[in-house]
Every structure is written in C-alpha cells, then in structure tokens.
Amino acid sequence: MENKRILVELTDEKDGVTGTAQYFYTHFPGTVYAPMAGYTKNVPFLVDCGSFQGIDNIDHLNSSFNFDITSPEFSILTHAHLDHYGMYPFAVSQGFRAPIFTTYSTKAFLSEVFLRDCLSIETRRAKKLNETPKYTEYEIEELKHSMIPCDFHNKIKISDNVSIYFFSNGHVPGAAITLVQLSYPGCEDINFVITGDYNDRNDFFEVKPLPEWVYELKNVIIIIEATYGGIKSSDLRPKCFIDNVVAALSQGKTCIVPAFSFGRIQEVLYKLKNAQGRRLNPKFETYLDGKTAIGCTNLFLSGAFKMHSRAKNFLPENLTIIEDKNLRHFLIDDPTPKIIVSSSGSGSYGPSHTYIKGYSNNPNSIVHATGHIFPDSKLGKLRDDASIATQFFDTDEFSAHAKQEVLGEFPRPFKHLKSILIHHGELESKNDLAYVYKETYDASVHVLSSKYVYQITSDGVIATLHRNLNTNVPIR
Ligand SMILES: [Zn+2]
Ligand SMILES: [Zn+2]
C-alpha cells in the first residue's frame, strides 16, 4: 500500500519587502477520491495578509487576491505591521470570515490604534479619488471580532489535525514566531516554524529562546524573513543619531525626526531619554506628533505587553505631546532649537510631511531619518534633492530586523530540519541568505517566489511548480 502523507501547497503572495501573505493549502489523506487523488480533507489557511507600501500608485496591488480569499479556515497574524495586516479589512469586504489567531498585544495594537487609522486613510483615499471606500466601519468591527488573542507558549488546537503555538520574537511588541503542526493518523507530522519579521532582541522586553522541545521536532520546515539577509552587523555604519542631534542642537538647529509609529518612535524617545543627562542637555524641548504614534506610545505606557522595568520610564524629560495640529505651524515658525519626533516614518504622510515641507528650505534644521528609506517616499526624494537647505541624515541603528549572522544561526539548533524557505526581502538579500544556508545546513533551501506553488510533505519541499495565477493551482 502506498504510504499516506500530508501534502501542503504553499504560495507566497508578494515578492518584495512589503505585502506579506502566505497561503497554505493542506491536503490531508482521505479514503474518498478527490480532485487531488487520494486527498480529501483540505484545510486552507493564511499567514498574514499585508499591504504593499512605500511607493505611489499602488492601489491596484492592494485590491485583489491571487487565491480564493473566502477559502481559508483560519489565519495567523504574526505582528501588527501594515505590510502584514493591511489587507485584512479588504479581505473581510470580499467575504473572508476566518478566525485570525494572534497574540494579545498584537490584537490590542490593532483594535485600539491601527485599524482606526487604516479606516481613516482608506476613507480619505476614496474621497480624494471620488471612489467608494474598499471597506467601512462594518469590516473593521468584523475584523476586531474575528481576532482571537492567544498567549505565548500555549498550544492552540485549531482542529484534530492542526495546532499552533506562538513564541517570543523581538521584532516589535506582540510579534511572534509561529509553530504550525500538521498531523494525521498514520502520517508523519509536518512542523512549520514561521519566523515572521524577526529579531532576537528588543530594548523594551525580554525575548525568550524557543523551548528545547521545538528543536527536537521531526520534519521541520523553517520559513524565515530576509530583510537584512545580506547585511552583517559589522557592515552597519557606526551609530550616529545622538551625535547628529547633539551637534545640530548645539549649532542652534531644530531636528526633525520622522519615525514609524509603532516601535520606532518609542525607541527614538528611549534613546533620547538615555542620552539626556549625559551628552544631550535636557533643557532642549522634544515634541511628539502623530495620532497613531501617540496612540502607540500610550499603549506602551499602559502595559499592553510585559515591559522591562528599566524601560518603563522611556519618555525624555521636557517632552510635549502635540494634540492640536495648529501648533505645528507655530513650531515651524519658532527658531528655538528643538527636537520634533513625528510620524510617518517615510515622511510622505502625517505631521512628518508638514514638518519636512516647513523645514526643507530652512538651513537651521536637520532632517534625520530613522528607518528604511523608500526611493519614492518624501524622505527618499529629500535625500536625493541637492537644492534643499536643511541637512539630511540617516542611520541604520534602529532596525527591528535581525542581520545575516543571527538569521544564519536561527536554523542551527533544529535536529530534524528538512527545508528552509526564504521570503520578505529584496531578491539580493534573499539570495545572500540562501547562500549562507546552503553552505551550512543539510536541508533544501528555497527562495520563495510568487510565481510558483511549493509542494511540501514531511520530506520538505518535494516540487516547485509553475503557478496559474487565475486558478491558483499548479500547472501540471
Ligand atoms: Zn514588521
Ligand atoms: Zn514586514
């Protein structure tokens, strides 16, 4: 008799850094003939459902799915970044009704800050283009109800054949590494270890190692991100943020610091706080501006996740939170040197956009980027514009992603590794990381592409088939 086994067909929806979504079509063996011969019980599930970001005119990329969005029986949300959750509201408008398993903190950040923000951005976008919004308050409320908050390290039994676990991940508060265990009587298990966006440390909370029993599991398939797969810590430029800010203030300049609302802004504030009393004179005022950034900061302060006690007091002295947007123009006109930390991190939206516009021709200012700069974003254009009067700086010291040496070591403790699948990054970073894995591990290594369907069994990836984007099935 032929050996029964579980078969998973995996498609990765987006090839770049943003817009993460992975669709798993699980075929459990059965006794009745089915379209996939010998397999009847199909359990499709979805890991993340994110939006494309960073470039203009991308609406069309955020308004369709290459698979049946009504089909997933459940979904997993790895963390509260737009490139991982941004398409869920649209998915709900298209009939997606599956429960979304995530951590308590991720649900809190989404429910209390980000979904409201998503809705107002979508409403404004639709109004500007005179279109019907892709989703409304109704979809947002549905989404809130479908998120099932889960504890770290607890077994979450989805069905007789599917269980998941969330483990600690330093990327942002609430982020999780997910273990998905597929089992069926008479078959070997398949264990997917999905890193999501990953970091092994965080200034605000403890990142616990994976438990030993996970490393002992049979038939492990790792799905790992590669944002910094091509960069070693030693390749990074020396830290310069505080030096640049201190130098600018001492020359009587104002510092504009655009930063991402979630994680980054709080890290920037914490860094300024730590520098105060040493190199940074606390007499200089710091301003925090941006509704989402303020909402996130309040959630940090209110205990939405278990924070190091040393980090709890992370706000710098002399911090003013800007609740009234009329104050922005007052600040821009006021020549007193100061620090203005604002969202968005790309500079394209929100108060950052107003400040950059207000200061770009002011020689008594610097603009200090704190994250990845998309070439088409406001910061990207500012960086490349030789005619501006403000001084432009950037740094890579704030990254929330692990670098190559950490990513390279991640698979090492696993005793029974079958395949490593790489996604989420520029192609060059993914290929660099793939090279490291191929040199180091006795497992098959694949850089995922949205053009293929990956067939996976307990032996790892057994076939890579061209994908028919109309039907989302392999071309046989
Ligand atoms: Zn992320
Ligand atoms: Zn991401």
Coordinates of C-alpha atoms and ligand atoms in Angstrom, one line a residue:
M1 CA 0.0 0.0 0.0
E2 CA 1.2 3.5 -0.8
N3 CA 2.4 5.5 2.2
K4 CA -0.1 8.1 3.2
R5 CA 1.3 11.6 3.8
I6 CA 0.1 15.1 4.3
L7 CA 0.7 17.4 1.4
V8 CA 0.8 21.2 1.7
E9 CA 0.8 23.5 -1.3
L10 CA 2.3 26.9 -0.4
T11 CA 2.1 30.1 -2.3
D12 CA 3.8 33.3 -1.3
E13 CA 1.8 36.2 -2.4
K14 CA 4.3 39.0 -2.7
D15 CA 8.0 39.0 -3.8
G16 CA 9.3 42.2 -2.2
V17 CA 9.8 43.5 1.3
T18 CA 6.2 44.5 1.9
G19 CA 2.8 43.0 1.4
T20 CA 3.4 39.7 3.1
A21 CA 0.8 36.9 2.8
Q22 CA 1.3 33.1 2.5
Y23 CA -1.5 30.8 1.6
F24 CA -1.2 27.2 2.7
Y25 CA -3.4 24.6 1.1
T26 CA -3.2 21.5 3.2
H27 CA -4.4 18.2 1.8
F28 CA -4.9 15.5 4.5
P29 CA -5.2 12.0 3.2
G30 CA -8.7 10.5 3.0
T31 CA -10.5 7.5 1.7
V32 CA -12.7 9.0 -1.0
Y33 CA -11.4 10.1 -4.4
A34 CA -11.0 13.8 -4.6
P35 CA -9.5 16.3 -7.2
M36 CA -6.1 15.7 -5.7
A37 CA -6.1 11.9 -6.0
G38 CA -6.0 10.3 -2.5
Y39 CA -6.6 13.5 -0.6
T40 CA -9.9 14.7 0.5
K41 CA -9.7 16.9 3.6
N42 CA -8.4 20.2 2.6
V43 CA -7.5 22.8 5.1
P44 CA -6.5 26.1 3.5
F45 CA -5.1 28.7 5.9
L46 CA -3.5 32.1 5.6
V47 CA -0.4 33.5 7.4
D48 CA -0.6 37.3 7.3
C49 CA -2.5 39.5 4.9
G50 CA -0.4 42.6 4.4
S51 CA -0.5 45.6 2.1
F52 CA 2.1 46.8 -0.3
Q53 CA 3.8 50.0 1.0
G54 CA 6.4 52.6 0.1
I55 CA 5.6 53.6 -3.4
D56 CA 3.0 55.8 -5.0
N57 CA 0.1 54.5 -7.1
I58 CA -0.1 51.0 -5.6
D59 CA -3.8 50.8 -5.0
H60 CA -4.2 48.1 -7.7
L61 CA -1.7 45.9 -5.8
N62 CA -3.8 46.3 -2.6
S63 CA -7.2 45.4 -4.2
S64 CA -7.0 41.8 -5.3
F65 CA -6.0 38.3 -4.3
N66 CA -4.5 35.5 -6.3
F67 CA -6.4 32.9 -4.3
D68 CA -9.9 32.4 -3.1
I69 CA -10.0 34.8 -0.1
T70 CA -13.2 33.2 1.2
S71 CA -11.5 29.8 1.5
P72 CA -9.1 30.0 4.5
E73 CA -10.4 28.1 7.5
F74 CA -8.2 30.1 9.8
S75 CA -5.5 32.7 9.7
I76 CA -2.4 33.6 11.7
L77 CA -1.3 37.2 12.1
T78 CA 2.4 37.4 13.0
H79 CA 2.6 41.0 14.1
A80 CA 1.0 44.4 13.9
H81 CA 2.8 46.0 10.9
L82 CA 0.8 47.2 7.9
D83 CA 2.7 45.1 5.5
H84 CA 1.4 42.0 7.4
Y85 CA -2.2 43.1 8.4
G86 CA -3.2 45.8 5.9
M87 CA -5.2 43.7 3.5
Y88 CA -7.4 42.1 6.2
P89 CA -10.1 44.8 6.1
F90 CA -10.3 44.5 2.3
A91 CA -10.3 40.7 2.7
V92 CA -13.4 40.9 5.0
S93 CA -15.2 43.1 2.4
Q94 CA -14.5 40.2 -0.1
G95 CA -16.1 37.6 2.1
F96 CA -13.1 36.5 4.3
R97 CA -14.6 35.3 7.6
A98 CA -11.9 33.0 9.2
P99 CA -10.8 33.4 12.7
I100 CA -7.4 35.2 13.0
F101 CA -5.2 33.8 15.7
T102 CA -2.7 36.3 17.1
T103 CA -1.2 37.5 20.4
Y104 CA -2.9 39.6 23.0
S105 CA -0.6 42.6 22.3
T106 CA -1.0 42.4 18.5
K107 CA -4.8 42.4 18.9
A108 CA -4.6 45.4 21.3
F109 CA -2.4 47.5 19.0
L110 CA -4.7 46.7 16.0
S111 CA -8.0 47.2 17.8
E112 CA -7.1 50.3 19.7
V113 CA -4.9 52.1 17.2
F114 CA -4.1 50.7 13.8
L115 CA -7.5 49.6 12.4
R116 CA -9.0 53.0 13.1
D117 CA -6.0 54.6 11.3
C118 CA -6.4 52.2 8.4
L119 CA -10.1 53.2 8.1
S120 CA -9.4 56.9 8.1
I121 CA -6.6 56.5 5.5
E122 CA -8.9 54.4 3.2
T123 CA -11.8 56.9 3.7
R124 CA -9.6 59.8 2.8
R125 CA -8.1 57.9 -0.2
A126 CA -11.6 57.0 -1.6
K127 CA -12.9 60.6 -1.1
K128 CA -10.0 62.1 -2.9
L129 CA -10.5 59.8 -5.9
N130 CA -14.3 60.0 -5.7
E131 CA -14.5 56.2 -5.2
T132 CA -16.5 54.0 -2.8
P133 CA -14.2 53.0 0.1
K134 CA -12.9 49.5 -0.1
Y135 CA -14.1 48.9 3.4
T136 CA -16.0 50.7 6.1
E137 CA -16.6 50.7 9.9
Y138 CA -18.5 47.4 9.4
E139 CA -15.5 45.5 8.1
I140 CA -13.3 46.9 10.8
E141 CA -15.7 45.8 13.5
E142 CA -15.9 42.3 12.0
L143 CA -12.2 42.1 11.9
K144 CA -11.9 43.1 15.6
H145 CA -14.3 40.3 16.5
S146 CA -12.5 37.7 14.3
M147 CA -9.1 38.2 16.0
I148 CA -8.6 35.6 18.7
P149 CA -6.0 36.7 21.2
C150 CA -3.6 33.9 22.4
D151 CA -0.9 33.5 25.0
F152 CA 2.7 32.8 24.1
H153 CA 3.8 29.1 24.6
N154 CA 0.3 27.7 24.8
K155 CA -1.0 25.0 22.5
I156 CA -3.8 26.4 20.3
K157 CA -5.7 23.5 18.9
I158 CA -7.4 24.5 15.7
S159 CA -8.7 21.0 14.8
D160 CA -7.8 17.4 15.3
N161 CA -5.1 17.8 12.7
V162 CA -3.8 21.3 13.2
S163 CA -2.3 23.0 16.2
I164 CA -0.3 26.2 16.5
Y165 CA 1.9 27.9 19.1
F166 CA 3.3 31.4 19.5
F167 CA 6.8 32.1 20.7
S168 CA 8.7 35.2 21.7
N169 CA 10.1 37.4 18.9
G170 CA 11.9 40.7 19.4
H171 CA 10.7 42.4 16.2
V172 CA 8.0 44.6 17.8
P173 CA 5.8 44.1 20.9
G174 CA 3.4 41.3 20.3
A175 CA 5.3 39.8 17.4
A176 CA 5.5 36.0 17.4
I177 CA 7.4 33.1 15.9
T178 CA 4.6 30.7 15.0
L179 CA 4.8 26.9 15.0
V180 CA 2.2 25.2 12.9
Q181 CA 1.9 21.5 13.5
L182 CA 0.0 19.3 11.0
S183 CA -0.7 15.7 11.9
Y184 CA -2.9 12.9 10.6
P185 CA -3.3 9.3 11.8
G186 CA -0.8 7.1 10.1
C187 CA 1.1 10.0 8.6
E188 CA 4.3 11.7 9.7
D189 CA 3.8 15.2 11.1
I190 CA 4.9 18.4 9.4
N191 CA 6.1 21.2 11.6
F192 CA 6.3 24.7 10.1
V193 CA 8.4 27.2 12.0
I194 CA 7.4 30.6 10.7
T195 CA 9.6 33.5 12.0
G196 CA 7.5 36.4 10.7
D197 CA 9.6 39.5 10.7
Y198 CA 12.3 38.6 13.2
N199 CA 14.7 40.0 15.8
D200 CA 16.4 38.2 18.6
R201 CA 16.4 41.2 20.9
N202 CA 14.3 44.3 21.8
D203 CA 15.1 47.3 24.1
F204 CA 11.6 47.1 25.7
F205 CA 11.0 43.4 26.5
E206 CA 12.7 40.1 27.1
V207 CA 13.0 37.8 24.0
K208 CA 12.9 34.2 25.3
P209 CA 14.6 31.5 23.3
L210 CA 12.5 28.8 21.7
P211 CA 11.8 25.9 24.1
E212 CA 14.1 22.8 23.7
W213 CA 11.2 20.5 22.6
V214 CA 10.7 22.6 19.4
Y215 CA 14.3 21.9 18.4
E216 CA 13.6 18.2 18.8
L217 CA 10.6 18.1 16.5
K218 CA 10.6 15.9 13.4
N219 CA 10.2 17.2 9.8
V220 CA 10.8 20.9 10.4
I221 CA 10.3 23.4 7.6
I222 CA 11.5 26.9 8.5
I223 CA 10.0 29.9 6.8
I224 CA 12.3 32.9 7.5
E225 CA 12.4 36.5 6.6
A226 CA 15.4 38.1 4.8
T227 CA 15.0 41.9 5.1
Y228 CA 18.6 42.1 6.3
G229 CA 19.7 38.7 4.9
G230 CA 22.5 40.3 3.0
I231 CA 23.9 42.5 5.8
K232 CA 26.1 41.6 8.7
S233 CA 26.1 43.7 11.9
S234 CA 29.8 44.6 11.1
D235 CA 28.6 46.1 7.7
L236 CA 26.5 48.6 9.5
R237 CA 27.7 52.2 9.8
P238 CA 28.6 53.4 13.3
K239 CA 25.7 54.7 15.4
C240 CA 25.3 58.4 14.7
F241 CA 21.8 59.5 15.7
I242 CA 22.6 61.1 19.1
D243 CA 25.8 62.6 17.8
N244 CA 24.0 64.3 14.9
V245 CA 21.2 65.5 17.2
V246 CA 23.6 66.9 19.8
A247 CA 25.7 68.6 17.1
A248 CA 22.6 70.2 15.5
L249 CA 21.2 71.5 18.7
S250 CA 24.5 73.0 19.7
Q251 CA 24.5 74.9 16.4
G252 CA 21.1 76.2 17.2
K253 CA 19.3 73.9 14.8
T254 CA 16.0 72.1 15.0
C255 CA 16.0 68.4 14.5
I256 CA 13.1 66.8 12.5
V257 CA 13.0 63.1 13.2
P258 CA 10.4 61.2 11.1
A259 CA 9.8 57.7 12.5
F260 CA 7.4 54.8 12.2
S261 CA 4.6 55.0 14.8
F262 CA 5.0 51.5 16.2
G263 CA 8.2 50.5 17.9
R264 CA 10.5 53.0 16.2
I265 CA 9.2 56.2 17.7
Q266 CA 9.3 54.7 21.2
E267 CA 12.8 53.5 20.6
V268 CA 13.8 57.0 19.4
L269 CA 12.3 58.6 22.5
Y270 CA 14.0 56.0 24.7
K271 CA 17.4 56.7 23.1
L272 CA 16.9 60.5 23.6
K273 CA 15.9 59.8 27.3
N274 CA 19.1 57.7 27.8
A275 CA 21.2 60.4 26.3
Q276 CA 19.8 63.1 28.5
G277 CA 22.0 63.9 31.4
R278 CA 25.0 62.6 29.5
R279 CA 25.5 64.2 26.1
L280 CA 22.1 65.6 25.5
N281 CA 21.1 68.6 27.5
P282 CA 17.5 68.0 28.8
K283 CA 16.8 71.7 28.5
F284 CA 16.1 71.2 24.8
E285 CA 12.4 70.5 24.3
T286 CA 11.2 67.4 22.5
Y287 CA 7.9 67.2 20.7
L288 CA 6.0 64.1 19.8
D289 CA 3.5 64.5 16.9
G290 CA 1.2 62.0 15.1
K291 CA -2.1 60.5 16.2
T292 CA -1.0 56.9 15.7
A293 CA 2.4 57.4 17.2
I294 CA 0.7 58.9 20.3
G295 CA -1.8 56.1 20.5
C296 CA 1.0 53.5 20.3
T297 CA 3.1 55.4 22.9
N298 CA 0.1 55.4 25.2
L299 CA -0.3 51.6 24.7
F300 CA 3.4 51.1 25.6
L301 CA 2.8 53.2 28.8
S302 CA -0.4 51.3 29.7
G303 CA 1.1 47.9 29.8
A304 CA -0.1 46.3 26.5
F305 CA 2.9 44.0 26.8
K306 CA 5.3 42.9 29.5
M307 CA 8.0 45.6 29.5
H308 CA 11.4 45.6 31.2
S309 CA 11.1 47.6 34.4
R310 CA 14.1 49.7 33.3
A311 CA 12.3 50.7 30.1
K312 CA 9.0 51.7 31.6
N313 CA 10.2 55.3 32.1
F314 CA 11.2 55.8 28.4
L315 CA 9.9 59.3 27.8
P316 CA 12.5 62.0 27.7
E317 CA 12.3 65.0 30.0
N318 CA 10.8 68.1 28.5
L319 CA 8.5 66.1 26.2
T320 CA 5.4 67.8 24.8
I321 CA 2.8 65.7 23.1
I322 CA 1.1 67.7 20.3
E323 CA -2.6 67.2 20.4
D324 CA -3.5 70.3 18.4
K325 CA -2.3 70.4 14.9
N326 CA -2.3 74.2 14.7
L327 CA 0.7 74.0 16.9
R328 CA 2.7 72.6 14.0
H329 CA 3.0 75.9 12.2
F330 CA 3.8 77.7 15.4
L331 CA 6.7 75.3 15.9
I332 CA 7.9 75.7 12.3
D333 CA 8.0 79.5 12.7
D334 CA 9.7 79.3 16.1
P335 CA 13.5 79.5 15.7
T336 CA 14.3 77.9 19.2
P337 CA 16.4 74.7 18.7
K338 CA 14.3 71.6 19.5
I339 CA 13.6 68.0 18.5
I340 CA 10.4 67.1 16.7
V341 CA 9.7 63.3 16.6
S342 CA 6.8 62.6 14.3
S343 CA 5.1 60.0 12.1
S344 CA 5.0 58.8 9.4
G345 CA 8.5 57.2 9.1
S346 CA 8.6 57.7 5.3
G347 CA 7.9 61.4 5.6
S348 CA 5.1 61.0 3.0
Y349 CA 2.2 61.4 5.3
G350 CA 1.0 62.9 8.6
P351 CA 2.8 65.6 10.5
S352 CA 6.2 64.4 9.2
H353 CA 5.1 65.6 5.8
T354 CA 4.2 69.0 7.2
Y355 CA 7.4 69.4 9.1
I356 CA 9.6 68.3 6.2
K357 CA 7.8 70.8 3.9
G358 CA 8.2 73.5 6.5
Y359 CA 11.8 72.9 7.2
S360 CA 13.3 71.8 3.9
N361 CA 14.4 75.3 3.0
N362 CA 15.5 76.2 6.5
P363 CA 19.3 76.0 6.9
N364 CA 18.7 76.0 10.7
S365 CA 17.4 72.5 10.7
I366 CA 18.3 68.9 10.1
V367 CA 16.0 66.0 9.0
H368 CA 17.1 62.7 10.5
A369 CA 15.6 59.5 9.0
T370 CA 15.4 56.5 11.4
G371 CA 14.4 53.7 9.1
H372 CA 14.4 52.2 5.7
I373 CA 14.1 54.9 3.0
F374 CA 11.9 54.0 0.0
P375 CA 13.2 56.0 -3.0
D376 CA 9.8 57.2 -4.0
S377 CA 8.9 58.4 -0.5
K378 CA 9.1 62.0 0.7
L379 CA 12.4 61.2 2.6
G380 CA 13.8 59.4 -0.5
K381 CA 13.2 62.5 -2.6
L382 CA 14.6 64.8 0.1
R383 CA 17.7 62.7 0.3
D384 CA 18.3 63.0 -3.4
D385 CA 17.5 66.7 -3.7
A386 CA 20.6 68.8 -3.8
S387 CA 18.7 72.0 -3.7
I388 CA 17.3 71.8 -0.1
A389 CA 18.7 73.9 2.7
T390 CA 18.1 71.5 5.5
Q391 CA 20.7 68.9 6.2
F392 CA 19.7 65.3 5.7
F393 CA 21.0 62.4 7.8
D394 CA 20.1 58.7 8.1
T395 CA 21.2 55.8 10.2
D396 CA 20.6 52.0 10.3
E397 CA 21.0 51.7 14.1
F398 CA 17.3 51.4 14.7
S399 CA 16.5 48.3 12.7
A400 CA 14.0 45.9 14.2
H401 CA 15.2 43.0 11.9
A402 CA 17.9 40.5 12.7
K403 CA 21.0 40.7 10.5
Q404 CA 22.6 37.9 8.5
E405 CA 24.6 36.3 11.3
V406 CA 21.5 35.9 13.5
L407 CA 19.3 34.7 10.6
G408 CA 22.1 32.4 9.6
E409 CA 22.3 30.8 13.0
F410 CA 18.5 30.5 13.5
P411 CA 18.1 27.0 12.0
R412 CA 21.2 25.5 13.8
P413 CA 19.5 24.1 16.9
F414 CA 16.9 22.2 14.9
K415 CA 17.6 18.5 14.9
H416 CA 15.4 17.4 12.0
L417 CA 15.4 20.2 9.5
K418 CA 14.0 19.4 6.1
S419 CA 13.7 22.7 4.2
I420 CA 14.4 26.4 4.7
L421 CA 12.1 28.8 2.8
I422 CA 13.2 32.4 2.5
H423 CA 10.9 35.4 1.9
H424 CA 10.3 39.1 2.8
G425 CA 13.3 41.0 1.4
E426 CA 15.0 42.3 -1.7
L427 CA 16.0 39.4 -4.0
E428 CA 19.7 40.1 -3.4
S429 CA 19.2 39.8 0.4
K430 CA 17.2 36.6 0.0
N431 CA 19.9 35.1 -2.3
D432 CA 22.7 36.1 0.1
L433 CA 20.9 34.4 2.9
A434 CA 20.1 31.3 0.8
Y435 CA 23.9 31.0 0.0
V436 CA 24.6 31.0 3.8
Y437 CA 22.1 28.3 4.4
K438 CA 23.2 26.1 1.5
E439 CA 26.8 26.3 2.8
T440 CA 25.8 25.5 6.4
Y441 CA 22.8 23.1 6.6
D442 CA 21.8 19.7 5.2
A443 CA 18.3 20.9 4.2
S444 CA 16.8 22.0 0.9
V445 CA 16.9 25.8 0.6
H446 CA 14.3 27.8 -1.5
V447 CA 13.9 31.5 -2.1
L448 CA 10.1 31.8 -2.4
S449 CA 8.7 33.4 -5.5
S450 CA 5.0 34.3 -6.1
K451 CA 5.3 32.6 -9.5
Y452 CA 5.4 29.1 -8.1
V453 CA 3.5 26.7 -6.0
Y454 CA 5.7 24.8 -3.5
Q455 CA 4.6 21.2 -2.7
I456 CA 5.7 20.2 0.8
T457 CA 5.5 16.9 2.6
S458 CA 7.2 15.5 5.7
D459 CA 10.3 15.3 3.4
G460 CA 10.3 19.1 2.9
V461 CA 9.8 20.8 -0.4
I462 CA 9.3 18.0 -3.0
A463 CA 8.3 20.0 -6.0
T464 CA 8.3 23.6 -7.3
L465 CA 5.6 24.1 -9.9
H466 CA 4.6 27.0 -12.1
R467 CA 1.6 28.7 -10.7
N468 CA -1.5 29.5 -12.7
L469 CA -2.5 32.9 -11.2
N470 CA -6.1 32.6 -12.4
T471 CA -6.9 29.4 -10.5
N472 CA -4.0 29.3 -8.0
V473 CA -3.3 25.7 -8.7
P474 CA 0.0 24.3 -10.1
I475 CA 0.2 23.9 -13.9
R476 CA 0.6 20.2 -14.2
Ligands
ZN1 ZN 7.3 44.0 10.6
ZN2 ZN 7.3 43.0 7.3

